[in-house]
PDB file of N, CA and C in Angstrom:
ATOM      1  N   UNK A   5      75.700  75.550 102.649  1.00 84.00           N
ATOM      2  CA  UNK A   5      76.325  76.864 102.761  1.00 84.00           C
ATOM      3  C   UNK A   5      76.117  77.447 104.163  1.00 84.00           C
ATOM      4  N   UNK A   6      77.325  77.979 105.036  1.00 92.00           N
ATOM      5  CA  UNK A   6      77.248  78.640 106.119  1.00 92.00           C
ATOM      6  C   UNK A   6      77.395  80.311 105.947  1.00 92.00           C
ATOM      7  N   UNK A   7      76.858  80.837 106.643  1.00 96.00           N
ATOM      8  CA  UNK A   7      77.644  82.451 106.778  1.00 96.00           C
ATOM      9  C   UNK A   7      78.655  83.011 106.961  1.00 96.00           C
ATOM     10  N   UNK A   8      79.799  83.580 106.834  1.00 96.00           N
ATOM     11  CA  UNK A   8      80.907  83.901 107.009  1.00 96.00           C
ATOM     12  C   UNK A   8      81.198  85.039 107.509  1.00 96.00           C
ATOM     13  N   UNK A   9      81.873  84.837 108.750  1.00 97.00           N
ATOM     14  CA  UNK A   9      81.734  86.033 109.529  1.00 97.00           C
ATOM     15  C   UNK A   9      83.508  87.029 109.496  1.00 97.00           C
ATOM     16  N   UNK A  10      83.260  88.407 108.179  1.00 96.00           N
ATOM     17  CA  UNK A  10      84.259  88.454 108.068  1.00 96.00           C
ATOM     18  C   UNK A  10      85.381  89.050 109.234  1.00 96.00           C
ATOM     19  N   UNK A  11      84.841  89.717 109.449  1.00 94.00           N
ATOM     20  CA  UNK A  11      85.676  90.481 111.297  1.00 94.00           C
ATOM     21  C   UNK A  11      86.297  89.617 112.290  1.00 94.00           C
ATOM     22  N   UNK A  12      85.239  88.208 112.118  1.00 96.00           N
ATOM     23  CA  UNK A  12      86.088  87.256 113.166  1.00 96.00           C
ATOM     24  C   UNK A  12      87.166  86.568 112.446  1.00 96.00           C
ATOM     25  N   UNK A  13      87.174  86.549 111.222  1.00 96.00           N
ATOM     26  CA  UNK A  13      88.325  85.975 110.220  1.00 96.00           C
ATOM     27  C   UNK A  13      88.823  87.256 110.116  1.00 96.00           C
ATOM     28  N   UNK A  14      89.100  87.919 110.072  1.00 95.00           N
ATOM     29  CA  UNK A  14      90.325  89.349 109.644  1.00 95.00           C
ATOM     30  C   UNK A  14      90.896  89.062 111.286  1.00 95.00           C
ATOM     31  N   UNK A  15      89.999  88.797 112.077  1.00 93.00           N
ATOM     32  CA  UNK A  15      90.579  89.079 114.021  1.00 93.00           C
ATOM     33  C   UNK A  15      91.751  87.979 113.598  1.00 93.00           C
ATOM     34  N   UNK A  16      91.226  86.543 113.192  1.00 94.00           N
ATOM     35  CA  UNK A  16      92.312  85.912 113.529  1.00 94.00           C
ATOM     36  C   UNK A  16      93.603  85.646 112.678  1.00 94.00           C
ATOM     37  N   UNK A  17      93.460  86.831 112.070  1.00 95.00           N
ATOM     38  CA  UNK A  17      94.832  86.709 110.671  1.00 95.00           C
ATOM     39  C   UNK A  17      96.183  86.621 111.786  1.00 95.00           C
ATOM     40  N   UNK A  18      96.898  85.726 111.313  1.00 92.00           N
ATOM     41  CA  UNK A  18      98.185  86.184 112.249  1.00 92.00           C
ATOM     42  C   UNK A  18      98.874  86.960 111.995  1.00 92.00           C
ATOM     43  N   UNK A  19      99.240  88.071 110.629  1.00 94.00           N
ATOM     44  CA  UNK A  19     100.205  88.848 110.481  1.00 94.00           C
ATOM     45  C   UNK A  19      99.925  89.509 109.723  1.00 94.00           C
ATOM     46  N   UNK A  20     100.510  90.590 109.032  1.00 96.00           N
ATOM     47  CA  UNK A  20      99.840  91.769 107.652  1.00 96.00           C
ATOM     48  C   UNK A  20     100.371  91.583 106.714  1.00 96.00           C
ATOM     49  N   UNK A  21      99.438  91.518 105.622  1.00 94.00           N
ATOM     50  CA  UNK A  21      99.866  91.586 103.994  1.00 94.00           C
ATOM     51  C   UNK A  21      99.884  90.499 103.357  1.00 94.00           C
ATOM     52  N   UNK A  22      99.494  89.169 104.199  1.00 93.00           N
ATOM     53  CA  UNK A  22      98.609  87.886 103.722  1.00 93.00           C
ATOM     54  C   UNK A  22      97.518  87.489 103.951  1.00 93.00           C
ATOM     55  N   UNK A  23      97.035  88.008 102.440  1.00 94.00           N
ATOM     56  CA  UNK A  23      95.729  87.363 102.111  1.00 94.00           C
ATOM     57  C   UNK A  23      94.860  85.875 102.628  1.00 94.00           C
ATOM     58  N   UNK A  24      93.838  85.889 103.513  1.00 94.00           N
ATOM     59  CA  UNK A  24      93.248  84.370 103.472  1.00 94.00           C
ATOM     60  C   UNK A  24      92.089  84.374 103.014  1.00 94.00           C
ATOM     61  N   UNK A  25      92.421  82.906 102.192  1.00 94.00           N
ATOM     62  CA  UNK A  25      90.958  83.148 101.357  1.00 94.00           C
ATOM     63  C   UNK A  25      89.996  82.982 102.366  1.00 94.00           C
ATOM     64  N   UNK A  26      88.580  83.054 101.922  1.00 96.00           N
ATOM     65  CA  UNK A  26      87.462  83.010 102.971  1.00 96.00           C
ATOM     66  C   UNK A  26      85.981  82.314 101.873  1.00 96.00           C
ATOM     67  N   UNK A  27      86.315  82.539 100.715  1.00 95.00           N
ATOM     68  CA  UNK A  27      85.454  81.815 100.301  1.00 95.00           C
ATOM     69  C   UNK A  27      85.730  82.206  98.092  1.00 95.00           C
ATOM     70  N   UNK A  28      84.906  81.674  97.874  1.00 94.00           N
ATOM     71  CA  UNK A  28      85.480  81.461  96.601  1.00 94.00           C
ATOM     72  C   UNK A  28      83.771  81.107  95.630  1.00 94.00           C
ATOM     73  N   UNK A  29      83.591  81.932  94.301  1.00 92.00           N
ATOM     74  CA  UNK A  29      82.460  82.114  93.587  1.00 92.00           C
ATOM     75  C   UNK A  29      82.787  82.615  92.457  1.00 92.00           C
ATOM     76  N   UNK A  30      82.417  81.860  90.896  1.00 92.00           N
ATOM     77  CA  UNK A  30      82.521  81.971  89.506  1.00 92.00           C
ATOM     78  C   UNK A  30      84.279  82.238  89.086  1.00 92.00           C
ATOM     79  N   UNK A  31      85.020  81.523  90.203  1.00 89.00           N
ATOM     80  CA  UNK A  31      86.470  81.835  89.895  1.00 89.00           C
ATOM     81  C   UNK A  31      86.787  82.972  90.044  1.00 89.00           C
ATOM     82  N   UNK A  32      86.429  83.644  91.307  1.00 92.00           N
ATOM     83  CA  UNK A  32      86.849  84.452  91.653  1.00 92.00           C
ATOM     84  C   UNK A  32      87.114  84.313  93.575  1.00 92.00           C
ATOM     85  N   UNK A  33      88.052  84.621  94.449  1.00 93.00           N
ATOM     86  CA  UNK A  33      88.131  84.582  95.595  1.00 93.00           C
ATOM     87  C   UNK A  33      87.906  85.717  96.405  1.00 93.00           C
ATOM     88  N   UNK A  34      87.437  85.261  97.169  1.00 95.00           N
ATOM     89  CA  UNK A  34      87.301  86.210  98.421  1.00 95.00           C
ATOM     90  C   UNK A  34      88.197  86.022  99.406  1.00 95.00           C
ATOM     91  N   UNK A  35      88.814  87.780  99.700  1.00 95.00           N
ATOM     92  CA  UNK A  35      90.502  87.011 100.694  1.00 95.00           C
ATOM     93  C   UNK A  35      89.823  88.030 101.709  1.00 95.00           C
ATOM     94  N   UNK A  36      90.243  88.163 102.715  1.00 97.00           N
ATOM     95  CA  UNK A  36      90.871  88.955 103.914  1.00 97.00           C
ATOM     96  C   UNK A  36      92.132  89.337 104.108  1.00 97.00           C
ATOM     97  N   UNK A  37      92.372  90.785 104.796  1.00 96.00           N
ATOM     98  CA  UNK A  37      93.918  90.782 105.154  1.00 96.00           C
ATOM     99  C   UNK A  37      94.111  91.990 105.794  1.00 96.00           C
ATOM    100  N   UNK A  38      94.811  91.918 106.951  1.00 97.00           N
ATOM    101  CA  UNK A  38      95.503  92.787 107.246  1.00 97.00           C
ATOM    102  C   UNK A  38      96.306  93.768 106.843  1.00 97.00           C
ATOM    103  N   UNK A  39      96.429  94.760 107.197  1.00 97.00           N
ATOM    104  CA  UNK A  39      97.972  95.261 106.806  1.00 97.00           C
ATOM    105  C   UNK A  39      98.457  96.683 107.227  1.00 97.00           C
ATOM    106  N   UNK A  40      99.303  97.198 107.650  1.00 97.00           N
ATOM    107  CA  UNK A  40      99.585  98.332 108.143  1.00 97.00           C
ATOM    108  C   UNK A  40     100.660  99.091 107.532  1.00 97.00           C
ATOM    109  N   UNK A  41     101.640 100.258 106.607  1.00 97.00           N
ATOM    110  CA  UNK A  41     102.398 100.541 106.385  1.00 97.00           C
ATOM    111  C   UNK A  41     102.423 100.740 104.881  1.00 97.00           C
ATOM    112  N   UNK A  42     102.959 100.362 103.500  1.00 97.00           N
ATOM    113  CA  UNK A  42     103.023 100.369 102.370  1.00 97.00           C
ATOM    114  C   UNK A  42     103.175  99.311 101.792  1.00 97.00           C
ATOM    115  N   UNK A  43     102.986  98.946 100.632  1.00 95.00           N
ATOM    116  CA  UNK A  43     102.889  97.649 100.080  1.00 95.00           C
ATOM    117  C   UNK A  43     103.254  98.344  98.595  1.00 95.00           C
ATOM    118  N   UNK A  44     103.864  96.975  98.071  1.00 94.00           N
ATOM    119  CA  UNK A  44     104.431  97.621  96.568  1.00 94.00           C
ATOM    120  C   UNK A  44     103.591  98.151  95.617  1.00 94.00           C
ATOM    121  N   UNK A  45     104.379  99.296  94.558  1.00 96.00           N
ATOM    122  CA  UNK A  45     103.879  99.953  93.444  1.00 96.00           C
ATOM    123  C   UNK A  45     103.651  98.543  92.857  1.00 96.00           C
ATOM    124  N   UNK A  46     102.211  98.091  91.942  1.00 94.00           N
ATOM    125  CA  UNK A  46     102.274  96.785  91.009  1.00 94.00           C
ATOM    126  C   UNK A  46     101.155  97.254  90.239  1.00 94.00           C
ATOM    127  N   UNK A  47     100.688  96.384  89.488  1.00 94.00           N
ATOM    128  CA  UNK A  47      99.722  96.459  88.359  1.00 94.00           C
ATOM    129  C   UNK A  47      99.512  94.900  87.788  1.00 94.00           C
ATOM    130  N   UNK A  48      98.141  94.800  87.753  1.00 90.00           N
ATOM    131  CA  UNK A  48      97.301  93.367  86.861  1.00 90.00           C
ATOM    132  C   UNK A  48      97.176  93.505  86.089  1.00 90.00           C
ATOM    133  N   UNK A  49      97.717  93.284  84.636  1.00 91.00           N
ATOM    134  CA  UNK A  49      97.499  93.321  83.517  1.00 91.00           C
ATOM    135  C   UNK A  49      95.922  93.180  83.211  1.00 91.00           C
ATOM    136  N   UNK A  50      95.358  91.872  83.649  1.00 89.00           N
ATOM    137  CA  UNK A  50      94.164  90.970  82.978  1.00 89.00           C
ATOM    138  C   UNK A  50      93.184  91.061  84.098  1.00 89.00           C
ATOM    139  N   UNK A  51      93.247  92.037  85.233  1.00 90.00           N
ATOM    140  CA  UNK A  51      91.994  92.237  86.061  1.00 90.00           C
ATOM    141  C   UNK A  51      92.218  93.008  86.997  1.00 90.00           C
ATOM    142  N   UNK A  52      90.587  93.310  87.101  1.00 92.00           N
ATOM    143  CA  UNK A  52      90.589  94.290  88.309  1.00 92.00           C
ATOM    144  C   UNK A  52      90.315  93.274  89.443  1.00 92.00           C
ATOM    145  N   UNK A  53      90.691  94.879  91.117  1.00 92.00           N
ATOM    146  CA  UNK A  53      90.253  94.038  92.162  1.00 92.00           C
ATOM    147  C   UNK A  53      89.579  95.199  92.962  1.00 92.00           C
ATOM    148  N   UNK A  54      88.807  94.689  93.926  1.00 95.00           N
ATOM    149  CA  UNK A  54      87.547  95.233  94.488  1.00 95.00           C
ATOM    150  C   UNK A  54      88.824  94.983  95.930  1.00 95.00           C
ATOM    151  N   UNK A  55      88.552  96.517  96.514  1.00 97.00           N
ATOM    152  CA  UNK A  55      89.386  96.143  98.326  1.00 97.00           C
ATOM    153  C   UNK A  55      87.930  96.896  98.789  1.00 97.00           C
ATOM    154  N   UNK A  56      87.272  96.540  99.996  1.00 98.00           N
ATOM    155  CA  UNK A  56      85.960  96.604 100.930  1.00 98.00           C
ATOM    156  C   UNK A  56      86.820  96.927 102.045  1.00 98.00           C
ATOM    157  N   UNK A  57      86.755  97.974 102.570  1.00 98.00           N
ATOM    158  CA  UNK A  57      87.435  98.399 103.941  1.00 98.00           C
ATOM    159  C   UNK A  57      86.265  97.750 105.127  1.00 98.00           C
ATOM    160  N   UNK A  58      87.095  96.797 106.205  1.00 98.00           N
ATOM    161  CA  UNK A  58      86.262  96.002 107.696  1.00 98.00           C
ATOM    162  C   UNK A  58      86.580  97.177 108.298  1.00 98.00           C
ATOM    163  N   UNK A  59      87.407  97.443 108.838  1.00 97.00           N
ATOM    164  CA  UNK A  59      87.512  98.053 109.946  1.00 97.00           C
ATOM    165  C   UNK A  59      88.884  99.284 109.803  1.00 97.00           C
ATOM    166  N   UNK A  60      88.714 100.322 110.031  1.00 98.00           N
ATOM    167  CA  UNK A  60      89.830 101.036 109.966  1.00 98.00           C
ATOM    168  C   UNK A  60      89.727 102.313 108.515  1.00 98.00           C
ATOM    169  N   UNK A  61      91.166 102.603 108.272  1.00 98.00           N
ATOM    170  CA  UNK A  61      90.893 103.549 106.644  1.00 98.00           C
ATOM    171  C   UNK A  61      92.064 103.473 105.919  1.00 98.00           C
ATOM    172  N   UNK A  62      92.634 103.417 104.430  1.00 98.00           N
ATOM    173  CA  UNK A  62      93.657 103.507 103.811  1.00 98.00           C
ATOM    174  C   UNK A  62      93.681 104.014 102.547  1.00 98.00           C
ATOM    175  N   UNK A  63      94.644 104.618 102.031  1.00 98.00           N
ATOM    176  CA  UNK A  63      94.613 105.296 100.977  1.00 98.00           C
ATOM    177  C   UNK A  63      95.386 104.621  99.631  1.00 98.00           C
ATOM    178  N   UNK A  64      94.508 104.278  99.151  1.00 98.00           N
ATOM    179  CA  UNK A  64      94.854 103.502  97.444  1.00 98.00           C
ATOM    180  C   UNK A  64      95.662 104.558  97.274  1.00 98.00           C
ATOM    181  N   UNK A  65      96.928 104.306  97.138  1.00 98.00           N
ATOM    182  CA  UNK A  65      97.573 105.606  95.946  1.00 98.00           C
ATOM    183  C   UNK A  65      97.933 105.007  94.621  1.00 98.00           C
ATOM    184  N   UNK A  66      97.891 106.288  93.473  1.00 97.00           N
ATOM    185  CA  UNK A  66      97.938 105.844  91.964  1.00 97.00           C
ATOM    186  C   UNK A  66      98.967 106.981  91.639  1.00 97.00           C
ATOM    187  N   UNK A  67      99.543 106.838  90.810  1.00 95.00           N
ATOM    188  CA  UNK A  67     100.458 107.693  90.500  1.00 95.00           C
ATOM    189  C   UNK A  67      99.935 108.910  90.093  1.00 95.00           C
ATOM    190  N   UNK A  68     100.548 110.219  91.035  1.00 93.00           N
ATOM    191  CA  UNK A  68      99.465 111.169  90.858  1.00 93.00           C
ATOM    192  C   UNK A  68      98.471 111.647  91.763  1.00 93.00           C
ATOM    193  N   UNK A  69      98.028 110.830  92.255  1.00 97.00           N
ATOM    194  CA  UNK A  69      96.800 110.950  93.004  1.00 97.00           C
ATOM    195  C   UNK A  69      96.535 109.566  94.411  1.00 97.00           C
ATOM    196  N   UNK A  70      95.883 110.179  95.543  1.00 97.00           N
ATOM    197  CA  UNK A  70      95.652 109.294  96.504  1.00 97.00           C
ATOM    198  C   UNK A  70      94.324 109.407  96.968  1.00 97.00           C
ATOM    199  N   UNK A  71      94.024 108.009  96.631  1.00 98.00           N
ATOM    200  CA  UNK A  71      92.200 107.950  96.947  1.00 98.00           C
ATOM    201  C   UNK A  71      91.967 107.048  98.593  1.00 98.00           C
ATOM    202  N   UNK A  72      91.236 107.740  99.908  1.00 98.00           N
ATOM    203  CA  UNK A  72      91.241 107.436 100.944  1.00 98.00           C
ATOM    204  C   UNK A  72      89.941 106.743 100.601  1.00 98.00           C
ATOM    205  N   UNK A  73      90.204 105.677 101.528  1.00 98.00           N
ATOM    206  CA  UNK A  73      88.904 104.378 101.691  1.00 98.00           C
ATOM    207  C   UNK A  73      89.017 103.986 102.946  1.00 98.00           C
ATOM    208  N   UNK A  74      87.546 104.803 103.236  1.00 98.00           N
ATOM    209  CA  UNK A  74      87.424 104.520 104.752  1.00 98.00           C
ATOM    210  C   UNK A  74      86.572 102.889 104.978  1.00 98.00           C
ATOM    211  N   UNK A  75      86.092 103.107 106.413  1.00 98.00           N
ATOM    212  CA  UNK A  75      85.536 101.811 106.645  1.00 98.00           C
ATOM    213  C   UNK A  75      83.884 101.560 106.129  1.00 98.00           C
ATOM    214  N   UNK A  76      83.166 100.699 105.370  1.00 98.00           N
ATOM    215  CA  UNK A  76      82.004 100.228 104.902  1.00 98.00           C
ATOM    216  C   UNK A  76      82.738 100.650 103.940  1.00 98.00           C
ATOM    217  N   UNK A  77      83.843 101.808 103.096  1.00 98.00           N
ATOM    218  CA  UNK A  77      83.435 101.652 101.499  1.00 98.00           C
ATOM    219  C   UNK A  77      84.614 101.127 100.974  1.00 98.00           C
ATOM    220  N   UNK A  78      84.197 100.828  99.368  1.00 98.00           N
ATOM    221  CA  UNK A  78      85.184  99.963  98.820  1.00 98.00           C
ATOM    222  C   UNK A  78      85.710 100.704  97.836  1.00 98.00           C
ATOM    223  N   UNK A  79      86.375 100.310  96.939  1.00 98.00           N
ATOM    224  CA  UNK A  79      87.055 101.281  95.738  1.00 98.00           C
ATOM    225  C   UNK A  79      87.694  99.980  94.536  1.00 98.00           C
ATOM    226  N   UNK A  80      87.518 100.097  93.748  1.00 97.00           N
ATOM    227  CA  UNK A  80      87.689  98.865  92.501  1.00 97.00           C
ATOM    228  C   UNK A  80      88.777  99.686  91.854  1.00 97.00           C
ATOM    229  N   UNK A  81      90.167  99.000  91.660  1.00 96.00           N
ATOM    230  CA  UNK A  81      91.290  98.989  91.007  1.00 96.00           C
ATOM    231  C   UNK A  81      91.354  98.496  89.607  1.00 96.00           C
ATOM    232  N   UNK A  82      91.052  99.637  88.504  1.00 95.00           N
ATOM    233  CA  UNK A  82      91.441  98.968  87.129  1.00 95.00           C
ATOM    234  C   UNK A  82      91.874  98.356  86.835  1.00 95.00           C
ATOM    235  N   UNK A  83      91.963  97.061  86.142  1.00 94.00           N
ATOM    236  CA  UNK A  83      92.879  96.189  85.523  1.00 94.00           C
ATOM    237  C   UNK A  83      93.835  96.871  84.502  1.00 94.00           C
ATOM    238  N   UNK A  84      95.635  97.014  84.751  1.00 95.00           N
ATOM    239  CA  UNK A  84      96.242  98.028  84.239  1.00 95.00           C
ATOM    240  C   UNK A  84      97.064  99.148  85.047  1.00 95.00           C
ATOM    241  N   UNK A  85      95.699  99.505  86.050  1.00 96.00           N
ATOM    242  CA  UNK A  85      96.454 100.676  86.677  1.00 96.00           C
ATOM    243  C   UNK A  85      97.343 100.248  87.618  1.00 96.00           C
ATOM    244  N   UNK A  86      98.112 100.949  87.768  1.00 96.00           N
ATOM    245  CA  UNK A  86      99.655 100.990  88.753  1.00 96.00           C
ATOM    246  C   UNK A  86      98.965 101.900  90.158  1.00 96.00           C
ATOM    247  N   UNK A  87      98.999 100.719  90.924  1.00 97.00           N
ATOM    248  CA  UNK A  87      98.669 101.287  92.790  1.00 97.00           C
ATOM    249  C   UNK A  87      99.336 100.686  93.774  1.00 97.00           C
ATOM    250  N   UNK A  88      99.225 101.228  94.703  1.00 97.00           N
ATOM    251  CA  UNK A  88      99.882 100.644  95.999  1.00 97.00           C
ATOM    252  C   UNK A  88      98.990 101.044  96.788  1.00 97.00           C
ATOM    253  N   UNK A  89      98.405  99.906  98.556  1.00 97.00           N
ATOM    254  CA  UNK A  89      97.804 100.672  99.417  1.00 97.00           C
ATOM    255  C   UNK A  89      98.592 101.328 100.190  1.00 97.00           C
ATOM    256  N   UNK A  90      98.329 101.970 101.288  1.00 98.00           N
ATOM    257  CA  UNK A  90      98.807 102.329 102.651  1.00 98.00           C
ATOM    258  C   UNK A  90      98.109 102.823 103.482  1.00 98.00           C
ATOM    259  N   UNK A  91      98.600 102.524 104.706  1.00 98.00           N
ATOM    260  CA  UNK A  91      97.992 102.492 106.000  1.00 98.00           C
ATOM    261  C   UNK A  91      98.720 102.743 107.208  1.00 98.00           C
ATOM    262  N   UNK A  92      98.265 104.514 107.716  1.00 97.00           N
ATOM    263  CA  UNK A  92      99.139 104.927 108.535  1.00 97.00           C
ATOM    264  C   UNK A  92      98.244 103.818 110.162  1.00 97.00           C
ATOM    265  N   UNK A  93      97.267 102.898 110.179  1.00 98.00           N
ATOM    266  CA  UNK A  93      97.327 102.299 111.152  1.00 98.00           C
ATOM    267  C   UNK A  93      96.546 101.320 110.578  1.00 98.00           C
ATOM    268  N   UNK A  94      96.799 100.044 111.355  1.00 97.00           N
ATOM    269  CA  UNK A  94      96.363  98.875 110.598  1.00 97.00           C
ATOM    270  C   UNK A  94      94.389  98.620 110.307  1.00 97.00           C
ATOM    271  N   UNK A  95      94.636  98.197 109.376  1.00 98.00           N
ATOM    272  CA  UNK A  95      93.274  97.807 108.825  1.00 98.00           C
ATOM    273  C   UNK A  95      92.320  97.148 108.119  1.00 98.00           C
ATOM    274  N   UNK A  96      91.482  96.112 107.991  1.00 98.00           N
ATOM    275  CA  UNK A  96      91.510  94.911 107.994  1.00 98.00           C
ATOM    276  C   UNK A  96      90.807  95.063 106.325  1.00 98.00           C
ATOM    277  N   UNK A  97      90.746  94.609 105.445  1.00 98.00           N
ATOM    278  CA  UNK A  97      90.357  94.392 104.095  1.00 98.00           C
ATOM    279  C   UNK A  97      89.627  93.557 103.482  1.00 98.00           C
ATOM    280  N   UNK A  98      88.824  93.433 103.099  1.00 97.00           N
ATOM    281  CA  UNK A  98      88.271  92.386 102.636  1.00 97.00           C
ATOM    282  C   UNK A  98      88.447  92.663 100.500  1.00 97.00           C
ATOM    283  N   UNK A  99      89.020  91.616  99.838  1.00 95.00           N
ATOM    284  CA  UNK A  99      89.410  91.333  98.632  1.00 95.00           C
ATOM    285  C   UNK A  99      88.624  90.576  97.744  1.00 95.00           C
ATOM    286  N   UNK A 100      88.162  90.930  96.735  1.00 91.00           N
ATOM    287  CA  UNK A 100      87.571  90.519  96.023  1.00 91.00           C
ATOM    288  C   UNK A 100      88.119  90.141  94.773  1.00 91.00           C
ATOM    289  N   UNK A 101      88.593  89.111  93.944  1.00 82.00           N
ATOM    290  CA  UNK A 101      89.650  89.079  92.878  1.00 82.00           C
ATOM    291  C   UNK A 101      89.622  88.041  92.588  1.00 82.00           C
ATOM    292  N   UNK A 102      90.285  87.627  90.939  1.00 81.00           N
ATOM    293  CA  UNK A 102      90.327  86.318  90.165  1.00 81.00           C
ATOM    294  C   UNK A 102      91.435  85.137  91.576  1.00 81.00           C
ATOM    295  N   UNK A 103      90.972  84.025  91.089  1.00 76.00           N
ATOM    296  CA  UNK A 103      91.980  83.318  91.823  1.00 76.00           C
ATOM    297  C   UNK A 103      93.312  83.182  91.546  1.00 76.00           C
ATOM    298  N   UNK A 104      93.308  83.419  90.433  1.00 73.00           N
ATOM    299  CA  UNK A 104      94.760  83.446  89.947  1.00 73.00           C
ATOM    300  C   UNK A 104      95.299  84.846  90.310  1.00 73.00           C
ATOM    301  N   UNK A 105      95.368  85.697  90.703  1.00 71.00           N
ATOM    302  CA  UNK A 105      95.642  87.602  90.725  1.00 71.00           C
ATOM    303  C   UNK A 105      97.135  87.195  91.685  1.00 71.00           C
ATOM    304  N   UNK A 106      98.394  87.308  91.241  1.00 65.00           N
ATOM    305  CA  UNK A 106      99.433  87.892  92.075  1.00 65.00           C
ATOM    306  C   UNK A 106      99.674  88.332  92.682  1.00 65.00           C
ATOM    307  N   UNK A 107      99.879  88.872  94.036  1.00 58.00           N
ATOM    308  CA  UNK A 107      99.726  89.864  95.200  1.00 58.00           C
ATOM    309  C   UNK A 107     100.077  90.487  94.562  1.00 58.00           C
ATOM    310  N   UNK A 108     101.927  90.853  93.898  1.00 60.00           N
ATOM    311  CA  UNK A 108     102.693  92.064  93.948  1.00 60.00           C
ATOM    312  C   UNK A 108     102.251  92.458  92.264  1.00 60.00           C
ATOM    313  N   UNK A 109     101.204  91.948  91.872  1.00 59.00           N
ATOM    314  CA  UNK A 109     101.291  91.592  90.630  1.00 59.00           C
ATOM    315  C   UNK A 109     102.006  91.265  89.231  1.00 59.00           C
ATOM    316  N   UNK A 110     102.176  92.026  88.085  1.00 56.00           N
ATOM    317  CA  UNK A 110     103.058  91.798  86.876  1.00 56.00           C
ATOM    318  C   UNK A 110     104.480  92.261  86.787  1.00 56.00           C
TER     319      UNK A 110
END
C-alpha cells in the first residue's frame, strides 16, 4: 500500500464532471473530480454518497434548500434524496461511493 496524494490527482484531472477513481475499499470507490457550473437534478435509489470538498466551495442544492460545502468539510447525500451540486468557481471533490453509483443517477 502507497499514500495517495489527493490534490496532486484532482491537479491532474483533465476536465470537469469526471470522476477518477483513486482507490477502492469494501466495494466502495474513492473518485476525484473537478467541476465548475451545475450538474443534473438526480437521485440513488440504493445509496448514499459522501462529497469531501479539496480545494475551493459548492453548494449541494436539494429541492428547497441549498447547503454550502466549503473546503476540509464534507456533507453525505441520502440515498433517495434528489440533489444537484454547483459551483460558481471550480472545485476539486473528493467522492466517496458504492462502485456501482451512476453519476446522473436513477
Amino acid at each position: 500500500p502507497e499514500p495517495v496524494n489527493l490534490l496532486a490527482k484532482a491537479a491532474r484531472l483533465p476536465g470537469h464532471w469526471h470522476p477518477h477513481g483513486v482507490g477502492a475499499l469494501n466495494g466502495q470507490e474513492v473518485k476525484v473530480v473537478k467541476f465548475v457550473g451545475e450538474f443534473v437534478w438526480h437521485s440513488h435509489a440504493e445509496t448514499d454518497e459522501l462529497f469531501l470538498v479539496l480545494q475551493g466551495e459548492f453548494d449541494m442544492q436539494f429541492r428547497g434548500q441549498a447547503v454550502r460545502v466549503r473546503q476540509g468539510e464534507f456533507i453525505v447525500v441520502p440515498r433517495g434524496t434528489e440533489h444537484r451540486p454547483v459551483a460558481d468557481a471550480e472545485v476539486e471533490v473528493l467522492l466517496f461511493e458504492p462502485a456501482s453509483t451512476v453519476r446522473t443517477g436513477d
